Every structure is written in C-alpha cells, then in structure tokens.
XYZ file of C-alpha atoms in Angstrom:
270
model
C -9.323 9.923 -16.329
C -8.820 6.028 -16.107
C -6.586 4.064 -18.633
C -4.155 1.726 -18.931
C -0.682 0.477 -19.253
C 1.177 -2.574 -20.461
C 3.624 -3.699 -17.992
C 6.583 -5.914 -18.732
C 4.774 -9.484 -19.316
C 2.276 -7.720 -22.062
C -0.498 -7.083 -18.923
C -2.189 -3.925 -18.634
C -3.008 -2.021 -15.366
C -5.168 0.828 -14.632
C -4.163 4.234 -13.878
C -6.980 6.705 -12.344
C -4.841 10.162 -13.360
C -6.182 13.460 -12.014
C -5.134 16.678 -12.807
C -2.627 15.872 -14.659
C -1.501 19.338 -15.862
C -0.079 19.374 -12.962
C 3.476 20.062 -11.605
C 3.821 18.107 -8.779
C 2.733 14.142 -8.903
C 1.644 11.899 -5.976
C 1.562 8.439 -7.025
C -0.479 6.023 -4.814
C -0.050 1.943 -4.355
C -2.553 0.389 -2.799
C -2.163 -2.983 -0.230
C -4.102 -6.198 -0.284
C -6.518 -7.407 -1.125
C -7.881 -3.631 -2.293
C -7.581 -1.932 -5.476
C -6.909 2.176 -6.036
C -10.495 3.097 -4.890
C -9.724 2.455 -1.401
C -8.132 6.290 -1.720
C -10.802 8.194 -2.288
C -10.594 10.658 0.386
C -6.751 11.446 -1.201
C -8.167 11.713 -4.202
C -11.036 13.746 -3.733
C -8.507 15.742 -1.715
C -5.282 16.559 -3.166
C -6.178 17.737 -6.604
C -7.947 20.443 -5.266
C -4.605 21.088 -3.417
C -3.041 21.705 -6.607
C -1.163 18.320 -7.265
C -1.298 15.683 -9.904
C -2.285 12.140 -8.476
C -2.022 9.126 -10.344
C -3.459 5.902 -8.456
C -3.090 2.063 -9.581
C -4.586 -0.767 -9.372
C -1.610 -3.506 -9.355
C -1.578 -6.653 -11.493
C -4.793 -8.828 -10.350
C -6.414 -6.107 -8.380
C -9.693 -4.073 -9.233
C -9.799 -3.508 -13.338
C -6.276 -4.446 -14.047
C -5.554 -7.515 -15.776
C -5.456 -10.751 -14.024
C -2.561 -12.650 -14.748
C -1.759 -15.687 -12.976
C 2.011 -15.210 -11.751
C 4.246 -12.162 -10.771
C 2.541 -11.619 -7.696
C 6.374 -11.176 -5.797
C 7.713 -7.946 -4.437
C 10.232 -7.519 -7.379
C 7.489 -8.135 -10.330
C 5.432 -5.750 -8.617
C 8.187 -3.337 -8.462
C 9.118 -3.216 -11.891
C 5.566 -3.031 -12.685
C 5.498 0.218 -10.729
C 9.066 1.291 -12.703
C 7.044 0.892 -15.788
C 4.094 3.256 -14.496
C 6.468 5.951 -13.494
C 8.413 5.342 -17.247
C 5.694 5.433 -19.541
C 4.149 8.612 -17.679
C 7.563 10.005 -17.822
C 7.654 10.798 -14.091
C 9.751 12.535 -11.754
C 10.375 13.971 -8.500
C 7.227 11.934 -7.486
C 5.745 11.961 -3.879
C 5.442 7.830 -3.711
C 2.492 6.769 -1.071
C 2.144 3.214 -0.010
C -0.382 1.369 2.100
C 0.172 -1.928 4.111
C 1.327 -4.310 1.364
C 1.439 -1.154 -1.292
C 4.195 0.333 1.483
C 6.352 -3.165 1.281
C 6.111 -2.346 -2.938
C 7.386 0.977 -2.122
C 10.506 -0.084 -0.099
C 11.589 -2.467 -2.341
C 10.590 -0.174 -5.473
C 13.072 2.550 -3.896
C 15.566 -0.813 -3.144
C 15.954 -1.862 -6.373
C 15.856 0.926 -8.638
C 18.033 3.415 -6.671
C 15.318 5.811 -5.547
C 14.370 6.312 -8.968
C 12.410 9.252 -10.036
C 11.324 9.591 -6.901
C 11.636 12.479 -4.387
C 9.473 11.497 -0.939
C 8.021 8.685 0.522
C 4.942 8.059 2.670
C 4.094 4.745 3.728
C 0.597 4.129 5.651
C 0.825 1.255 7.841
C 3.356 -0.324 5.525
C 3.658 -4.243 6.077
C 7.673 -4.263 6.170
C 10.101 -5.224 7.211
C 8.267 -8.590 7.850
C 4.761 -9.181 8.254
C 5.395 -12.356 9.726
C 7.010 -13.625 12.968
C 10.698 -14.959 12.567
C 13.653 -15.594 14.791
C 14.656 -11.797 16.337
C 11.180 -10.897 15.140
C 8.181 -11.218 17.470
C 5.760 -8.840 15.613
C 3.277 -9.666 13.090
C 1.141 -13.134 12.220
C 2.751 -16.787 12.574
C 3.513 -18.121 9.321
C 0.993 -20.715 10.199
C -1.702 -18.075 10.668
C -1.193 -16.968 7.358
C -1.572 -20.633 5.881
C -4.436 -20.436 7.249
C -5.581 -17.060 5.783
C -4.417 -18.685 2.536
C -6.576 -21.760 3.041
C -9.452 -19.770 3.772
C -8.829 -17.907 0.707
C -8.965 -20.713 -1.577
C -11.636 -22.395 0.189
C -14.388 -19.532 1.470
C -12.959 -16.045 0.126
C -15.367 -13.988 0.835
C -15.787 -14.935 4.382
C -11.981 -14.579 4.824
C -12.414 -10.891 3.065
C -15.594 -9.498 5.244
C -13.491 -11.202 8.140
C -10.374 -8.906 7.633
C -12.214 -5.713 6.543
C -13.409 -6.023 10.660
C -9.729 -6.184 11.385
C -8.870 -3.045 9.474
C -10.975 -0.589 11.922
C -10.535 0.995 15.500
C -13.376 3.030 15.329
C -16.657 2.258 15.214
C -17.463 1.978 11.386
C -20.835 1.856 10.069
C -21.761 -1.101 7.933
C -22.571 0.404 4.612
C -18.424 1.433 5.040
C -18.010 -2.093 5.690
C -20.185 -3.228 2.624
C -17.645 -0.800 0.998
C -14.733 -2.536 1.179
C -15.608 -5.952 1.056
C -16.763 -4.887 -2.559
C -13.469 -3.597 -3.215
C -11.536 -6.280 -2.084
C -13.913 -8.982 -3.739
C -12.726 -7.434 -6.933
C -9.073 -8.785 -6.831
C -8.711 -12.239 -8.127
C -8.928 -15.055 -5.965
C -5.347 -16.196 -7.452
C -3.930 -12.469 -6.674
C -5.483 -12.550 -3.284
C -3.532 -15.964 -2.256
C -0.247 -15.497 -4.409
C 0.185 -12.361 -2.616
C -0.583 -14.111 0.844
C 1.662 -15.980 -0.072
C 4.718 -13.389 -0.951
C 3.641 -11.271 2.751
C 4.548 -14.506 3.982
C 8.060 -15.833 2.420
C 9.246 -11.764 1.603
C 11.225 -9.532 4.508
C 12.560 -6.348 3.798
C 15.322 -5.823 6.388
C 17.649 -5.103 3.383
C 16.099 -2.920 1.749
C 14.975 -0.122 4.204
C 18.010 0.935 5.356
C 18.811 1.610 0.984
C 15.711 4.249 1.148
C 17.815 7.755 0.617
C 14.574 10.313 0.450
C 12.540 11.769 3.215
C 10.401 9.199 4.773
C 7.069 10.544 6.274
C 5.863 7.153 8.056
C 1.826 7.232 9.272
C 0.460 4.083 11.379
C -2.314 3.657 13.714
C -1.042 2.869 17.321
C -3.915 0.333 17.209
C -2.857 -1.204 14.248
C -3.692 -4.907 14.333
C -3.082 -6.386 10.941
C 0.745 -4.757 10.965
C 1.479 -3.292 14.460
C 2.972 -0.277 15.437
C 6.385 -1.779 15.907
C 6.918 -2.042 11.827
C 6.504 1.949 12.071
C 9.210 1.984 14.865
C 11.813 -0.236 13.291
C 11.370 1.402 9.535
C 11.336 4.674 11.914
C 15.049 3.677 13.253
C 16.279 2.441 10.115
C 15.724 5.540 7.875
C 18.034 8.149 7.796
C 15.604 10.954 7.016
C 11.893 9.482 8.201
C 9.735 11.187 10.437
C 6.906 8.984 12.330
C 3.178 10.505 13.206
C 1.318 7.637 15.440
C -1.957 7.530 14.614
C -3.746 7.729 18.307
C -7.249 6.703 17.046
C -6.716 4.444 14.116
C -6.035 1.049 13.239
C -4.806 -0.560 10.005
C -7.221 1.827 8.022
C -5.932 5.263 9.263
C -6.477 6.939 5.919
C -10.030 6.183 6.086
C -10.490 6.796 9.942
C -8.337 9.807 10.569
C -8.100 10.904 7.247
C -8.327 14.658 7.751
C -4.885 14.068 9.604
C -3.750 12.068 7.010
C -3.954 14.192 4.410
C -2.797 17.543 5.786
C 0.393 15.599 7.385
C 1.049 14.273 3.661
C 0.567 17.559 2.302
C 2.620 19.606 4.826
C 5.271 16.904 3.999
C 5.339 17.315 0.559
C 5.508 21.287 1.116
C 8.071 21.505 2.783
C-alpha cells in the first residue's frame, strides 16, 4: 500500500509498504535523480521471501512533496529518522543506492545506528563523489557544475544523458524510456539542490562511525561512482563484506539483479 508521512518541516513523503505483517523490515532509499520505483525487482522479490519492505520516495522525488530546501545529507537523514519513528521500526535491514547509500552512512552517523540492524549499500556515492586533494576518484567539481547547468538549462537531455551512463550491459530502449520517466519525475529544484550537496558533502567521517554489518554491492564497471568508493568504505568498516559486481555498472540491481537479491537475502539470513 502507498501513503504518506509528514517529515519534520510539515512535508509529506511516500511510503510504498508491502507486507507489512511482517517480522523482519527492509527499508529501501533510493539515489538521484530516481524515486522508489527504480526497485522493483526488490520489491517484487523480497515479500515473497517473507520480509516486510517499505520503500521511499525522498523529499522532491517521485510523489513526495516538493519542497524547495533541505535537499543536504543531514535533512535527508532526519527525514529518514522520521520514517523509521512513525512506523515504529526496528532491527531494520537499511538498503541504499548511489546517493540513497551516502543518506544511509550519514543516517547511521548521526543517529548512532539507530533502529537499525544491517546495512547494504548499492554503488553508494561516499565517501566523496567528487575529486579532492588525496582523492582522485569520482567527477571534477567542475564537471558537476556543469551537470548542474545542464540541469537548470536542458533537464531532460541531462537525465536521458545519465540514464546511458548507468548501464554496462546492453539495455534495451523501452528500459531506457523507463527510467528517464522516473527520473523526470523529481523536481527540477531537487534534481540540482542535490547536485549540488554530491558536490560540497564527503563522508570520510562518518563511515568509519557505521557499527552494523555492512554488505557493500558495486559494479566493477561502475562509471558514475567507481569501484574504488566500494574499496575504501570496504577498508573503513569494521564488519563489511564487498561482492564486485563483474558485469554491472552503476545500475547493478537492475542488471544483475538475480545476484543482487539472493546476496541481500543470504545477508540478512545469516
């Protein structure tokens, strides 16, 4: 079922909740510039594996409400503290893509590992998405100014220009058609703001304050955050556990998904 919840600054975002009798919960956070939909092959999946799985669409994204600040990693955090409040949560299985695994870390960060139990992060755009001094991976800051400017100017051509990005394999083009549509359902203030915070936002701090068993799942041909985030969050997690994804890039959910899932389900089993 799909409803909402208010979140701190009186905005309400959508839940999708399945099966939620129940007694375990996986709890899914989507990246940019996509809303919850992007998981259907976890959700069409897991409930049938017995598990409860509540997916969001963050502030700005798909149907939740569009407002025009809060788009930084801490806002979006406590957004997800309210989601895992109001549902009365706990002992969730947390799963983050791309920017939804940046949300994660810093969720976990700042709330003490609160109410939640594991971690999976899927290509997770942290510790930095961009290049800095001691940091060679990941877009210039200036390439990103100009994702931003392209954003503002010609959106949709900036969109159907990064879907491309977010495949190894071949990919037909009704797939394709696919997720442009989901991503040109974010606003165009959301999609920029949070260019914007992947930009100016690092998360060296706050991985090595992550204190639950880490399952971390990134495509070796990962493009849009390369493998090297996996290998540094991989070094600087006590209890994480990397699976390279040989025939994937930034969309390994989608293109290896049968993987995927099992590797998130033995995880949580175990």
């Amino acid at each position: 079922m799909k409803y909402f919840v208010k979140i701190s600054d009186d905005s309400r975002i959508l839940l999708e909740d399945l099966n939620p009798d129940a007694e375990k919960t996986i709890l899914f956070i989507h990246g940019w510039p996509l809303n919850h939909n992007i998981y259907e092959y976890q959700l069409n999946f897991f409930p049938d594996k017995g598990f409860r799985c509540v997916a969001v669409d963050l502030r700005g994204f798909g149907e939740s409400d569009r407002p025009y600040s809060g788009y930084d990693y801490d806002s979006m955090a406590a957004d997800i503290k309210k989601v895992i409040d109001v549902l009365k949560l706990d002992k969730v299985t947390l799963v983050g893509h791309s920017m939804g695994g940046a949300l994660c870390i810093r969720y976990l960060s700042k709330y003490n590992n609160y109410k939640v139990s594991k971690l999976c992060l899927i290509s997770p755009a942290a510790p930095s998405w961009v290049q800095m001094q001691d940091w060679p991976y990941g877009y210039t800051k200036e390439q990103v100014d100009g994702f931003i400017n392209q954003s503002i100017n010609d959106r949709p051509k900036l969109l159907n220009d990064i879907s491309g990005l977010f495949f190894f394999q071949y990919t037909s083009p009704p797939m394709l058609n696919w997720f442009n549509n989901i991503s040109l359902t974010a606003s165009s203030w959301a999609t920029s703001q949070c260019l914007n915070t992947l930009k100016t936002e690092t998360l060296f701090n706050d991985i090595p304050k992550i204190k639950v068993p880490t399952l971390i799942l990134h495509g070796v041909h990962d493009t849009v955050c390369p493998y090297e985030f996996a290998e540094y969050i991989n070094k600087n997690i006590i209890e994480s556990k990397l699976i390279p994804l040989q025939n994937s890039g930034h969309a390994g959910f989608i293109e290896e998904k049968e993987i995927v899932n099992n590797e998130i389900l033995k995880f949580i089993e175990e």
